XYZ file of C-alpha atoms in Angstrom:
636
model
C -15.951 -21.652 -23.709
C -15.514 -25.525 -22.519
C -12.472 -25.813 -19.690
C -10.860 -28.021 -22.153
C -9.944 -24.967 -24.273
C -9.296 -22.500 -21.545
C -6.935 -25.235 -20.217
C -5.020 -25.595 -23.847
C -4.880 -21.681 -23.981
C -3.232 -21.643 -20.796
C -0.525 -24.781 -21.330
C 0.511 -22.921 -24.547
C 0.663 -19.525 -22.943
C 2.503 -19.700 -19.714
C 5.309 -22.398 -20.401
C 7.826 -20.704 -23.104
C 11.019 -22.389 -23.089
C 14.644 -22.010 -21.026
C 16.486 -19.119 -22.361
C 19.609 -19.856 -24.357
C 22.723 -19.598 -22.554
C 24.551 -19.062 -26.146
C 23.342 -16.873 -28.940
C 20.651 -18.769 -31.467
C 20.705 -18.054 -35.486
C 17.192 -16.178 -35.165
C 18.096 -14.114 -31.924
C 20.415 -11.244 -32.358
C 21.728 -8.884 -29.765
C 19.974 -5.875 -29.489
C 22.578 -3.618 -28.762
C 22.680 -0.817 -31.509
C 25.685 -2.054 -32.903
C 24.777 -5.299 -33.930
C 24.057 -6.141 -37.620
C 21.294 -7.278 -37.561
C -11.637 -10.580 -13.168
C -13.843 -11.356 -16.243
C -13.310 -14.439 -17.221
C -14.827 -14.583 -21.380
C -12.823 -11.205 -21.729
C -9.426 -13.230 -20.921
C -10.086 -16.338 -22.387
C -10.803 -13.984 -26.006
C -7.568 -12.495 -25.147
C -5.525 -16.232 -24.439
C -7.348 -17.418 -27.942
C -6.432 -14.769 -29.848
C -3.058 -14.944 -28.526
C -2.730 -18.526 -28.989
C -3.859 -18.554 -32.329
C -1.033 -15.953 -33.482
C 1.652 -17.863 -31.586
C 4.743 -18.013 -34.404
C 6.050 -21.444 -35.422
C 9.758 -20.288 -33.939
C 8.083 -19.969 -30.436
C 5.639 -22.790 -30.904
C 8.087 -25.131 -30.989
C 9.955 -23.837 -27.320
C 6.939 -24.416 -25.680
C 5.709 -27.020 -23.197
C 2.591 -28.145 -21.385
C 1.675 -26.800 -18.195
C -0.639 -28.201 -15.724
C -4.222 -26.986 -15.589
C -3.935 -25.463 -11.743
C -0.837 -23.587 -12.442
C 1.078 -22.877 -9.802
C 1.437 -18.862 -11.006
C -2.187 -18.258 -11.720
C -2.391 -19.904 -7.857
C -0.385 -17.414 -6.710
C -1.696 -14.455 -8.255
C -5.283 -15.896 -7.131
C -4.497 -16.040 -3.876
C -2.849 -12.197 -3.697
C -6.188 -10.888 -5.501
C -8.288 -12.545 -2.888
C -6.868 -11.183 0.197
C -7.203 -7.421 -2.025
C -11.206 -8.935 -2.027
C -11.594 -9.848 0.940
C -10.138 -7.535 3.330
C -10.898 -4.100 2.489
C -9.661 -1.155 1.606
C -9.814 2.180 3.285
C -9.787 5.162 1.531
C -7.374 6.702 3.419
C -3.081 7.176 3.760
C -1.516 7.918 6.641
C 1.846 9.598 6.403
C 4.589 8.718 8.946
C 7.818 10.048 9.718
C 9.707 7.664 11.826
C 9.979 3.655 12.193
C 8.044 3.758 15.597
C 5.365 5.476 14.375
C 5.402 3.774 10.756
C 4.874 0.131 12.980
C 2.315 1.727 14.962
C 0.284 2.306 11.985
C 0.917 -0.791 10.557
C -0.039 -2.061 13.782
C -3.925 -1.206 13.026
C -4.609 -2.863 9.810
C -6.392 -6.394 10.334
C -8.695 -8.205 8.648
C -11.316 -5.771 8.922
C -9.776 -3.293 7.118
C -6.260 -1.532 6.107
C -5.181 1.862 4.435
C -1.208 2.805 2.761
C 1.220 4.020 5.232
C 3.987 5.895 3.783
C 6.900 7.587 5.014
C 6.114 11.248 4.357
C 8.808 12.622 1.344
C 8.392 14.997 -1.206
C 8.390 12.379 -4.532
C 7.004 9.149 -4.153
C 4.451 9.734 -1.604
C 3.040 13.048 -3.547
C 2.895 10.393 -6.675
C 1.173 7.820 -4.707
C -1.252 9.909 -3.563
C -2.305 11.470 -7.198
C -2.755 7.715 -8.081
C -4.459 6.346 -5.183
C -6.969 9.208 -4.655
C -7.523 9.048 -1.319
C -10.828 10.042 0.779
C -8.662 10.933 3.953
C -4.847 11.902 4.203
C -3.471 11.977 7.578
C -0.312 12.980 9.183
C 0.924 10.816 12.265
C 2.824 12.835 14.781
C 5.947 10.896 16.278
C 4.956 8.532 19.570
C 5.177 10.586 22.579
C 7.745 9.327 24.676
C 8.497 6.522 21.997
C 12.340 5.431 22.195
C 13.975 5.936 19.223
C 14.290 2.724 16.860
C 18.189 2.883 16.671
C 18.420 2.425 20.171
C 16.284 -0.651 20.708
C 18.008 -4.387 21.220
C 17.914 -6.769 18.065
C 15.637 -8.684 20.225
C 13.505 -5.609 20.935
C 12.767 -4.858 17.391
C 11.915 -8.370 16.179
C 9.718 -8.538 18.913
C 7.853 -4.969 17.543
C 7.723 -6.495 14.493
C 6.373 -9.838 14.979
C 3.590 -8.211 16.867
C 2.577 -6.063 14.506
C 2.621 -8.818 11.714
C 0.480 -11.071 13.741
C -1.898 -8.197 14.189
C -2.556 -7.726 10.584
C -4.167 -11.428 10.105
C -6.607 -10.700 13.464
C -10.766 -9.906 13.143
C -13.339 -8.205 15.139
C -16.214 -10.531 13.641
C -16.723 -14.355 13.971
C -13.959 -15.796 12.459
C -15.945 -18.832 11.743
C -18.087 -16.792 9.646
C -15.849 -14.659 8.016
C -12.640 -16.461 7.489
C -8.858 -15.431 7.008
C -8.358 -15.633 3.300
C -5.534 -17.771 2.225
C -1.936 -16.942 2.464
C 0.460 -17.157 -0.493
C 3.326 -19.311 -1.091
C 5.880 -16.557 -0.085
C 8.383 -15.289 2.262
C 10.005 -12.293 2.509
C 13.864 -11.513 3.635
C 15.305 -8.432 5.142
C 18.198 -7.342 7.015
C 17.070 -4.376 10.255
C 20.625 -2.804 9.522
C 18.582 -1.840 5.830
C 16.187 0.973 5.490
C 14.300 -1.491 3.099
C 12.935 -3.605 5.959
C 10.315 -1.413 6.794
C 8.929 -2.068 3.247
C 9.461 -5.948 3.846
C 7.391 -5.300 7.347
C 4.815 -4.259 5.674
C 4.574 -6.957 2.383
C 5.188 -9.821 4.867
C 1.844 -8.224 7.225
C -0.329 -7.418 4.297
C -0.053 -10.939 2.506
C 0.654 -13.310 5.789
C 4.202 -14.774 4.787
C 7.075 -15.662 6.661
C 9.690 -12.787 7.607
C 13.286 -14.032 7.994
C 16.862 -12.625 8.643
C 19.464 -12.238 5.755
C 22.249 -10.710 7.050
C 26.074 -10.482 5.727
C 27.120 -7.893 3.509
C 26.661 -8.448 -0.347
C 27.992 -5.265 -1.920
C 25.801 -2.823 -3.853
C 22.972 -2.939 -6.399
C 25.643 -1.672 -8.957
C 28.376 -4.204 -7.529
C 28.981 -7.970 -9.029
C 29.941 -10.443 -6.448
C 32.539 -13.189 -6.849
C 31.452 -16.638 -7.284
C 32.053 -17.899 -3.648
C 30.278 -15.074 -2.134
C 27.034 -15.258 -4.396
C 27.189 -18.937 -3.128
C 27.171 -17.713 0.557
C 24.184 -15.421 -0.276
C 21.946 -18.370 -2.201
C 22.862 -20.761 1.014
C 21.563 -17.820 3.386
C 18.379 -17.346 1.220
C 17.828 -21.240 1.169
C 18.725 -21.665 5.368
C 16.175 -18.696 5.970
C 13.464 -20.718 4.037
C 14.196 -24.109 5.165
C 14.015 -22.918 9.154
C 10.068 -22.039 8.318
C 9.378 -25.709 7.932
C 7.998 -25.395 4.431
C 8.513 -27.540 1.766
C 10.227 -25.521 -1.256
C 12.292 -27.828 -3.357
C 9.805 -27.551 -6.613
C 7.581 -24.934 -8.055
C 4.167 -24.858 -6.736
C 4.526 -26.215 -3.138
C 4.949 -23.994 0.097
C 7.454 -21.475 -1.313
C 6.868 -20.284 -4.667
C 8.291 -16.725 -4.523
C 10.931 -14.926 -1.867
C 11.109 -11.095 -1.757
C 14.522 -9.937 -0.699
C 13.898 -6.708 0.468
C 18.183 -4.953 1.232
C 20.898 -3.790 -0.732
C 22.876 -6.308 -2.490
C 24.591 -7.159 -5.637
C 22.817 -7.419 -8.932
C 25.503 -9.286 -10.400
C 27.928 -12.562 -9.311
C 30.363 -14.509 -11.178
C 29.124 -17.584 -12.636
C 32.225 -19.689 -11.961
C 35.126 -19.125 -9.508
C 37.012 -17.737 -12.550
C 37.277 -13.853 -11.539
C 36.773 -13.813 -15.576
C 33.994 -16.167 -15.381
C 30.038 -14.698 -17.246
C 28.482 -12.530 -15.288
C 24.498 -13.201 -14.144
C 21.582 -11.531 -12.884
C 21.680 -11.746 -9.256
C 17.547 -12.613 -8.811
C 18.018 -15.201 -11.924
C 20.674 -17.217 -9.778
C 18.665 -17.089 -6.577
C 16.536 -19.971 -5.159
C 17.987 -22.934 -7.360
C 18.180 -25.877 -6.294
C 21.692 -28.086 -6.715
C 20.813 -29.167 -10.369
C 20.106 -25.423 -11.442
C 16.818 -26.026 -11.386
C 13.960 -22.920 -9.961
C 11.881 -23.643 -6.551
C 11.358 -19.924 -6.365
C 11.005 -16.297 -8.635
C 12.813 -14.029 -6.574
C 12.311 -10.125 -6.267
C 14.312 -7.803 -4.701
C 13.686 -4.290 -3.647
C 16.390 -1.669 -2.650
C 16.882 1.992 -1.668
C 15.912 4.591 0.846
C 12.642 3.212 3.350
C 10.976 6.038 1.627
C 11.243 4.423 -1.782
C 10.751 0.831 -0.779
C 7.963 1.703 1.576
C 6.781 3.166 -1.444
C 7.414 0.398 -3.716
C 5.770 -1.763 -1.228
C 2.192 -0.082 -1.325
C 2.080 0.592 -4.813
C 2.365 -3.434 -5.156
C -0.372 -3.706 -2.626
C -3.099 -1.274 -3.061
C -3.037 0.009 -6.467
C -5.504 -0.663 -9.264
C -4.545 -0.670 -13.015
C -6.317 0.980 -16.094
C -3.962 2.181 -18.417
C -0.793 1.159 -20.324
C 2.329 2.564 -22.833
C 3.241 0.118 -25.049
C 6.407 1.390 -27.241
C 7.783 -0.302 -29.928
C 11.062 0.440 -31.956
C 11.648 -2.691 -33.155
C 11.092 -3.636 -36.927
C 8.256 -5.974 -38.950
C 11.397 -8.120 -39.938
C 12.032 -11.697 -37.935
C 12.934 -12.008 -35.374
C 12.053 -8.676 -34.200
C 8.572 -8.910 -35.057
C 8.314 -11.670 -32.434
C 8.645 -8.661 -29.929
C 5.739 -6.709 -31.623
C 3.208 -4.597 -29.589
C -0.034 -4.751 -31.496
C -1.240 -7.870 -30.308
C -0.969 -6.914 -26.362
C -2.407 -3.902 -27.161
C -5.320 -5.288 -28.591
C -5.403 -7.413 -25.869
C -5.119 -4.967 -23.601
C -8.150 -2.819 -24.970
C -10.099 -6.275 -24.550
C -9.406 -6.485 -20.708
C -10.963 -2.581 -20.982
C -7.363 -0.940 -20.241
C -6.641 2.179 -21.779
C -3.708 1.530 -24.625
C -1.326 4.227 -26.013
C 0.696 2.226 -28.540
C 3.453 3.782 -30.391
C 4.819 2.581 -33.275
C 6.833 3.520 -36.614
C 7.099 7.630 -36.815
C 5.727 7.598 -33.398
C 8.418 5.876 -32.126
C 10.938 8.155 -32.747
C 12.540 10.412 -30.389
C 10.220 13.248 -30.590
C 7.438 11.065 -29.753
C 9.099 9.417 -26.842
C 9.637 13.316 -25.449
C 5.673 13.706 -26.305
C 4.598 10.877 -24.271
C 3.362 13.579 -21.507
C 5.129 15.852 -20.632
C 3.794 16.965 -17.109
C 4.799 13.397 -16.517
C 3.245 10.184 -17.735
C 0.142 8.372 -16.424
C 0.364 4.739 -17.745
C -0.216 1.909 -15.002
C 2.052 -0.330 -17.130
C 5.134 0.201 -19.328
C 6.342 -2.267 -22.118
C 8.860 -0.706 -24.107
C 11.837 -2.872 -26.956
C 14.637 -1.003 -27.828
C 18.143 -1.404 -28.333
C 21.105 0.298 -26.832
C 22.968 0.501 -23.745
C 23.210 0.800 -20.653
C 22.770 4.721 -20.819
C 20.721 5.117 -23.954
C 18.316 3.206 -25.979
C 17.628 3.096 -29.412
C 14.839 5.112 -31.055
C 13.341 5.398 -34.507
C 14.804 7.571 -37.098
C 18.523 6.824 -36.064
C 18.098 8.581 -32.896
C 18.935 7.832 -29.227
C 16.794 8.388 -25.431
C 19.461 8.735 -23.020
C 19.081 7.774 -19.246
C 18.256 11.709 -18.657
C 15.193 11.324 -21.119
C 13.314 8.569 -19.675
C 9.926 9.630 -18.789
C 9.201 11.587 -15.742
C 6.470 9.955 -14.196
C 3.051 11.774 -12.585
C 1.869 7.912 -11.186
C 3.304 5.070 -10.056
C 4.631 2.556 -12.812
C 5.276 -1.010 -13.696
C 8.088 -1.221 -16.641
C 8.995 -4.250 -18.556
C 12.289 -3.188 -20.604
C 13.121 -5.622 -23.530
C 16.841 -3.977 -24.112
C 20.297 -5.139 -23.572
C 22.382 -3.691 -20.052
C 19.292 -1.162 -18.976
C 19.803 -2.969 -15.102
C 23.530 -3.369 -15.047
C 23.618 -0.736 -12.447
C 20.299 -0.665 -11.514
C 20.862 2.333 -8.412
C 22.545 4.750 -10.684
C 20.515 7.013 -12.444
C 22.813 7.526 -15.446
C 21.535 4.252 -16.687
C 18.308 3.155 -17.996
C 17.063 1.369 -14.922
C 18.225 4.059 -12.242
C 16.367 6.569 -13.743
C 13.169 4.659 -14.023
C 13.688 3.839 -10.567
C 14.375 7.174 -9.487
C 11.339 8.715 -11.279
C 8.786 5.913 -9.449
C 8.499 2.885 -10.937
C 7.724 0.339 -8.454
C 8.145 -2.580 -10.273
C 11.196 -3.134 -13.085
C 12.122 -6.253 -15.624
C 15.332 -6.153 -17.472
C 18.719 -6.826 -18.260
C 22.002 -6.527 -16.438
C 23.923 -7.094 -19.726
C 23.858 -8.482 -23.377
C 20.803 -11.409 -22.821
C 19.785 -11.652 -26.478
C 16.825 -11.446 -27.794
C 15.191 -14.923 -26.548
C 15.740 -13.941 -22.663
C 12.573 -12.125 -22.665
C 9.533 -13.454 -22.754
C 7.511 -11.562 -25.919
C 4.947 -9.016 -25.129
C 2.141 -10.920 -26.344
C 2.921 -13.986 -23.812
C 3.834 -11.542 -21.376
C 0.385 -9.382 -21.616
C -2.108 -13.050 -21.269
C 0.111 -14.289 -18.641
C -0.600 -10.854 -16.560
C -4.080 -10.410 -17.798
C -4.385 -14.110 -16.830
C -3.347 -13.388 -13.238
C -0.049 -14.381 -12.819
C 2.093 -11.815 -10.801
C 4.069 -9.556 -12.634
C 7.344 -10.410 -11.817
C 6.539 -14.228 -11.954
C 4.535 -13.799 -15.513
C 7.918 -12.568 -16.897
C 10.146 -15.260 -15.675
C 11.041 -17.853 -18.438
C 10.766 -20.426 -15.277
C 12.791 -23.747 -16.454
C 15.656 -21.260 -17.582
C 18.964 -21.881 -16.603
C 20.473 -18.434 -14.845
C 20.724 -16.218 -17.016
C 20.879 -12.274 -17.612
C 17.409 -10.587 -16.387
C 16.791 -8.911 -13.161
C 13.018 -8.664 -11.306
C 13.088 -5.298 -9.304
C 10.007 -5.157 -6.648
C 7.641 -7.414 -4.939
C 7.420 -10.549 -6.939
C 3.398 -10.793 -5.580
C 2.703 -7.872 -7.178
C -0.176 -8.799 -8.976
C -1.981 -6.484 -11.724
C -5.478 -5.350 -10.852
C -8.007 -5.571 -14.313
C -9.970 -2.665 -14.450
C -13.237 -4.650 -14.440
C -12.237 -6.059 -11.298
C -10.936 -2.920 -8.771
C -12.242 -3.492 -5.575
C -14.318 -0.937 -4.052
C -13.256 1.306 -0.928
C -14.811 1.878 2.443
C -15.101 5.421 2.956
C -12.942 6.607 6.002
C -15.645 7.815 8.083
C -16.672 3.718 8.366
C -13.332 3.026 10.233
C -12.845 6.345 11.809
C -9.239 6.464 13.536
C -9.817 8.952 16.514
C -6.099 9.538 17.383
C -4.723 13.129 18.744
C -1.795 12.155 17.063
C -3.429 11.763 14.037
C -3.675 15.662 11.905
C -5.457 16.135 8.476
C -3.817 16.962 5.353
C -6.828 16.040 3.292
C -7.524 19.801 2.535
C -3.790 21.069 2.378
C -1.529 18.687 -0.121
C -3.558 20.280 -3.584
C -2.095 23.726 -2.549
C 1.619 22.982 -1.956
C 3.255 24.511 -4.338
C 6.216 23.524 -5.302
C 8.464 23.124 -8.776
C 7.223 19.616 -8.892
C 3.345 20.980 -9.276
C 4.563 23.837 -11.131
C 6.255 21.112 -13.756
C 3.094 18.929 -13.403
C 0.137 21.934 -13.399
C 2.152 25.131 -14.719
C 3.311 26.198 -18.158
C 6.578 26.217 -19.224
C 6.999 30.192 -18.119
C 5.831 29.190 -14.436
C 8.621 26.277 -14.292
C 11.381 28.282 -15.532
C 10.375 30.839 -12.717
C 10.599 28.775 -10.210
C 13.759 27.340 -11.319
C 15.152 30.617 -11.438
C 14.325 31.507 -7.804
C 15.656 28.276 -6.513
C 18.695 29.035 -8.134
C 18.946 32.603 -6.837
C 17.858 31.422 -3.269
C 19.093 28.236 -2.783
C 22.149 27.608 -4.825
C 23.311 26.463 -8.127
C 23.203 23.028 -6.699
C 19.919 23.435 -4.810
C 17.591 21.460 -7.908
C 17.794 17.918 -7.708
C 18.518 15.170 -10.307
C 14.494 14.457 -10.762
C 13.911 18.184 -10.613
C 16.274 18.755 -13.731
C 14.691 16.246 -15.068
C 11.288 17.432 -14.363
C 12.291 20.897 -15.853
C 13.685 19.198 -19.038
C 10.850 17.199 -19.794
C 8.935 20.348 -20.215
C 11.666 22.026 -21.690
C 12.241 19.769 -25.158
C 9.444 19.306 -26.834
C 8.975 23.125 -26.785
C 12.637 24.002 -27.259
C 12.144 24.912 -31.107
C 10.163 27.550 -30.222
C 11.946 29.286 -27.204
C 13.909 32.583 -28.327
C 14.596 34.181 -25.561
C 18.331 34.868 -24.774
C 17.695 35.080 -20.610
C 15.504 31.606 -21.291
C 18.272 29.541 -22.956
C 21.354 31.099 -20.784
C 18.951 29.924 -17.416
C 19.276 26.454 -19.337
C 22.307 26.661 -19.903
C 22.607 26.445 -15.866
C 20.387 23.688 -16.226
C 22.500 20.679 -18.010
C 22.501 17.987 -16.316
C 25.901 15.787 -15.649
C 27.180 13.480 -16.363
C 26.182 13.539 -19.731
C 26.395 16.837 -20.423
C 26.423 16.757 -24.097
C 22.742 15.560 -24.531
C 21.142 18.737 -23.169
C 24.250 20.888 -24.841
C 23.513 19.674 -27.653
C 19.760 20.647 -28.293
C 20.858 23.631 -26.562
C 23.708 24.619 -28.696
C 21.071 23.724 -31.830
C 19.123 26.674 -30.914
C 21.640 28.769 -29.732
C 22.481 28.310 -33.644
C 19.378 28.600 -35.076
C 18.780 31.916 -33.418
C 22.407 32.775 -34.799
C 23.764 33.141 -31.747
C 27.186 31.058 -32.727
C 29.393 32.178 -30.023
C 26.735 30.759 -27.104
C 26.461 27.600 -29.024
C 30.510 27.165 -29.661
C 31.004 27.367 -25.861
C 28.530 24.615 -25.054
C 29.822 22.684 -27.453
C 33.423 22.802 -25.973
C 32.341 22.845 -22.803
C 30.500 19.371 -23.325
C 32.949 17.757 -25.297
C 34.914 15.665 -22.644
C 31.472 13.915 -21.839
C 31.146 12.679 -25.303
C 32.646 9.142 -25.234
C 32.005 7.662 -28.619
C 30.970 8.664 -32.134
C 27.340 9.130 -32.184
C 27.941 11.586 -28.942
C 30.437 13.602 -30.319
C 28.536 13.646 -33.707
C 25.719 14.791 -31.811
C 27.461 17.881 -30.731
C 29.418 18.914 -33.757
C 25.977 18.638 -35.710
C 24.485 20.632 -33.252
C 26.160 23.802 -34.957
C 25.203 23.541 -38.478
C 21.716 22.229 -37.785
């Protein structure tokens, strides 16, 4: 195909217009209420695309230049993934000392994942990573402990251990550094995230600055003067590297803000004043307009650490794409069948569901040991706790997907992020459960502040980082939140580097203890949920809650033992079963597992079980369809 035509496809793909800042007559809300790398693969995929562009969209769009600055950054991640390998091998830490110290021997010759050792995200990582080696590093002997160190101490660890990461053992005249992407990544040491920002600064060779100050919660919405003071930080801390930043596709083309802060901030000084996505409003310049696609990660150092090396060393080969939304305009805008197709082209394995499929029972049947997609792209409507599903029926924040890899989820839906570290709401419980990476909405955007699926899909397959490929970029601030590393770039199947195999870069440590042969037999309720059958998991849940406690199961454990639970509900008639369930509904919305609980309880004629659920439940049922829900429960 000429460059003249991949150069069209690309100007008509990756340029869709600025979001609306008021609602348009073709895009509703989509809250429930309201009425109504090989390159001939992607260049099929960008035609094909192109060609089914609809006029409505057509007419947003606008040119963009042939060496886009998004494909350039996406380029330059992949190469450094190319060009400095891979070991297969992770190394689990337990401290900061000994996390830096491991950082401390990746170069350019080779690096490996180093995770903080825990008993979700790491197990997950490792399932998807399938590592050669797996290694345990015992704490430095004599090592002081982090906390204790000077400020001036612990830059100084860090800095040396970044600069490490971009040294060789060959002739560097022969073998040269691979270039470094327009990034830079900001942290504060008083946040357990910074260890995750160590590491994305060190792997990709950007910048690491100080943003200090205190900026609420993920959860929290700041006033207008104080999201000022944060954008002014963000904007000092870039201009003190020297590098030019004003305009897309110069020096500084995304910023990772690895620390808590809010997700929300006023949009005027009026307390009353629209409310914005936090990551939307950052890196602006005085007119409004972007220099930089900001992501943010937040949470434990286990998580981000976590989040962190899922961006950087995982590969991609298979994708959900879930679609409730109907055939009718505008919805059919949002559709899934093109990406899929487009998907299958780039050789990724597709599950698409759509119509019956999309209902709630399908959404429970998505796997329930816990799902394997590399990629998530889901439309919906609904709230911040629940989202819409075929058939009149709702997936509450309890029912998202438990997940058995690490995942990527693009959420076209109105308020999933509003509180994005709570796991009563959409977002926290994707979060919670492992996904890495996270697009959506901190309130009602309407439709037109996501960019569709099928744009979305050829940007990615194109190479433009995730994060990045789903912002509309000459948008005024708007609604939409970018959770993770906005580098993260997706890996096509046909193009997953190769490994060296650990015994090439041996690491001859006493410090250093295999685990290679011991992590497939830990048994625990998480395998059991993952490996067992349903009689094994409610075993194990029993003894936990005979040894341990009544509070002893965690929130992902409940919903670990749920996820197995309700697809085979129907069909469980035991009386000891369904009263060890009964200890098993999970707050605060207690009436969603009641409720299918209380159903069988009735079925089985057992009325005086299903009554006391019922009222039991009852207070946590705050509107109609809830309380519905529950009185239906006992004549169904």
């Amino acid at each position: 195909m000429p460059d003249r035509i991949w150069q069209t496809s690309l100007s008509t793909l990756f340029q869709i217009g600025s979001a609306r800042t008021e609602p348009c007559h073709w895009v509703p809300r989509m809250t429930k209420h309201h009425p109504k790398s090989n390159a001939r693969i992607l260049m099929s995929v960008l035609a094909a695309l192109v060609m089914t562009t609809s006029p409505g969209l057509r007419a947003q769009e606008s040119a963009a230049p042939p060496q886009d600055w998004r494909l350039t950054l996406g380029r330059t991640v992949r190469t450094i993934r190319q060009r400095v390998p891979t070991v297969s091998r992770v190394v689990f830490v337990t401290d900061e000392q000994t996390y830096l110290n491991e950082l401390g021997r990746w170069t350019l010759d080779a690096r490996w994942p180093v995770l903080f050792e825990d008993d979700v995200y790491a197990p997950m990582f490792i399932r998807r990573f399938q590592p050669a080696e797996i290694l345990l590093a015992d704490p430095l002997p004599d090592s002081p402990d982090w906390g204790t160190l000077s400020r001036a101490d612990r830059e100084s660890r860090i800095r040396s251990v970044i600069d490490t990461t971009w040294t060789t053992s060959t002739d560097e005249d022969a073998n040269p550094a691979p270039p470094r992407p327009a990034g830079l990544v900001l942290t504060s040491l008083n946040d357990p995230a910074w260890c995750a920002a160590v590491a994305l600064a060190a792997d990709r060779g950007q910048p690491l600055g100080s943003l200090e100050g205190g900026y609420a919660g993920p959860s929290a919405a700041l006033p207008h003067d104080r999201f000022t003071d944060l954008a002014q930080k963000v904007e000092r801390a870039v201009k003190d590297t020297g590098r030019s930043y004003h305009k897309l596709g110069d020096d500084v083309d995304a910023v990772t803000i690895a620390r808590s802060m809010a997700g929300r901030y006023r949009s005027t000084a009026d307390p009353e004043s629209d409310l914005l996505a936090t990551t939307d409003g950052l890196c602006r310049n005085a007119d409004g307009t972007r220099w930089a696609v900001t992501g943010w990660l937040f949470g434990t150092r286990e998580f981000t650490v976590y989040q962190a090396m899922c961006s950087i060393f995982l590969t991609h080969h298979s994708s959900l794409l879930f679609n409730t939304y109907p055939q009718s305009e505008p919805w059919n805008v949002y559709g899934m069948s093109e990406p899929a197709q487009a998907m299958r082209t780039a050789q990724f394995s597709v599950r698409e569901c759509v119509g019956s499929d999309a209902q709630l029972a399908g959404w429970h049947g998505l796997r329930p040991e816990g799902l394997r997609s590399d990629l998530v792209m889901v439309n919906t409507k609904g709230m911040r706790n629940w989202a819409a599903m075929n058939g009149g029926t709702r997936a509450y924040a309890q029912d998202m997907p438990v997940l058995d890899f690490p995942t990527a989820v693009y959420f076209i839906h109105s308020w999933s992020a509003m509180l994005p570290d709570k796991t009563d709401t959409i977002a926290g419980r994707w979060l919670n459960h492992g996904a890495y990476a996270y697009v959506g909405s901190m309130s009602e955007p309407y439709l037109q502040a996501f960019l569709p699926p099928r744009f979305m899909t050829a940007r990615v397959l194109a190479g433009m980082p995730f994060l990045v490929a789903a912002r509309q970029t000459e948008s005024k601030p708007w609604k939409v939140n970018t959770i993770g590393d906005p580098l993260f770039t997706v890996v096509l199947p046909q193009a997953s580097p190769g490994r060296l195999d650990p015994g090439t870069c041996p690491l001859e440590d006493d410090t250093l203890t295999s685990l290679t042969d011991l992590l497939p037999s830990h048994a625990t309720l998480s395998a059991f949920c993952r490996l067992g059958s349903i009689r094994d998991v409610l075993d194990e849940a029993q003894r936990i809650l005979d040894t341990e406690g009544p509070d002893a199961l965690s929130a992902l454990e409940l919903d670990m033992i749920w996820a197995r639970v309700v697809p085979e509900l129907d069909d469980m008639d035991d009386p000891e079963v369904l009263h060890l369930l009964a200890r098993l509904i999970r707050k605060p919305h207690d009436f969603v597992d009641a409720a299918r609980l209380a159903r069988r309880y009735h079925q089985l004629g057992m009325d005086d079980e299903a009554n006391k659920l019922v009222i039991a439940a009852r207070p946590t049922a705050k509107d109609g369809y809830s309380g519905t829900l529950l009185e239906k429960a006992l004549t169904q």
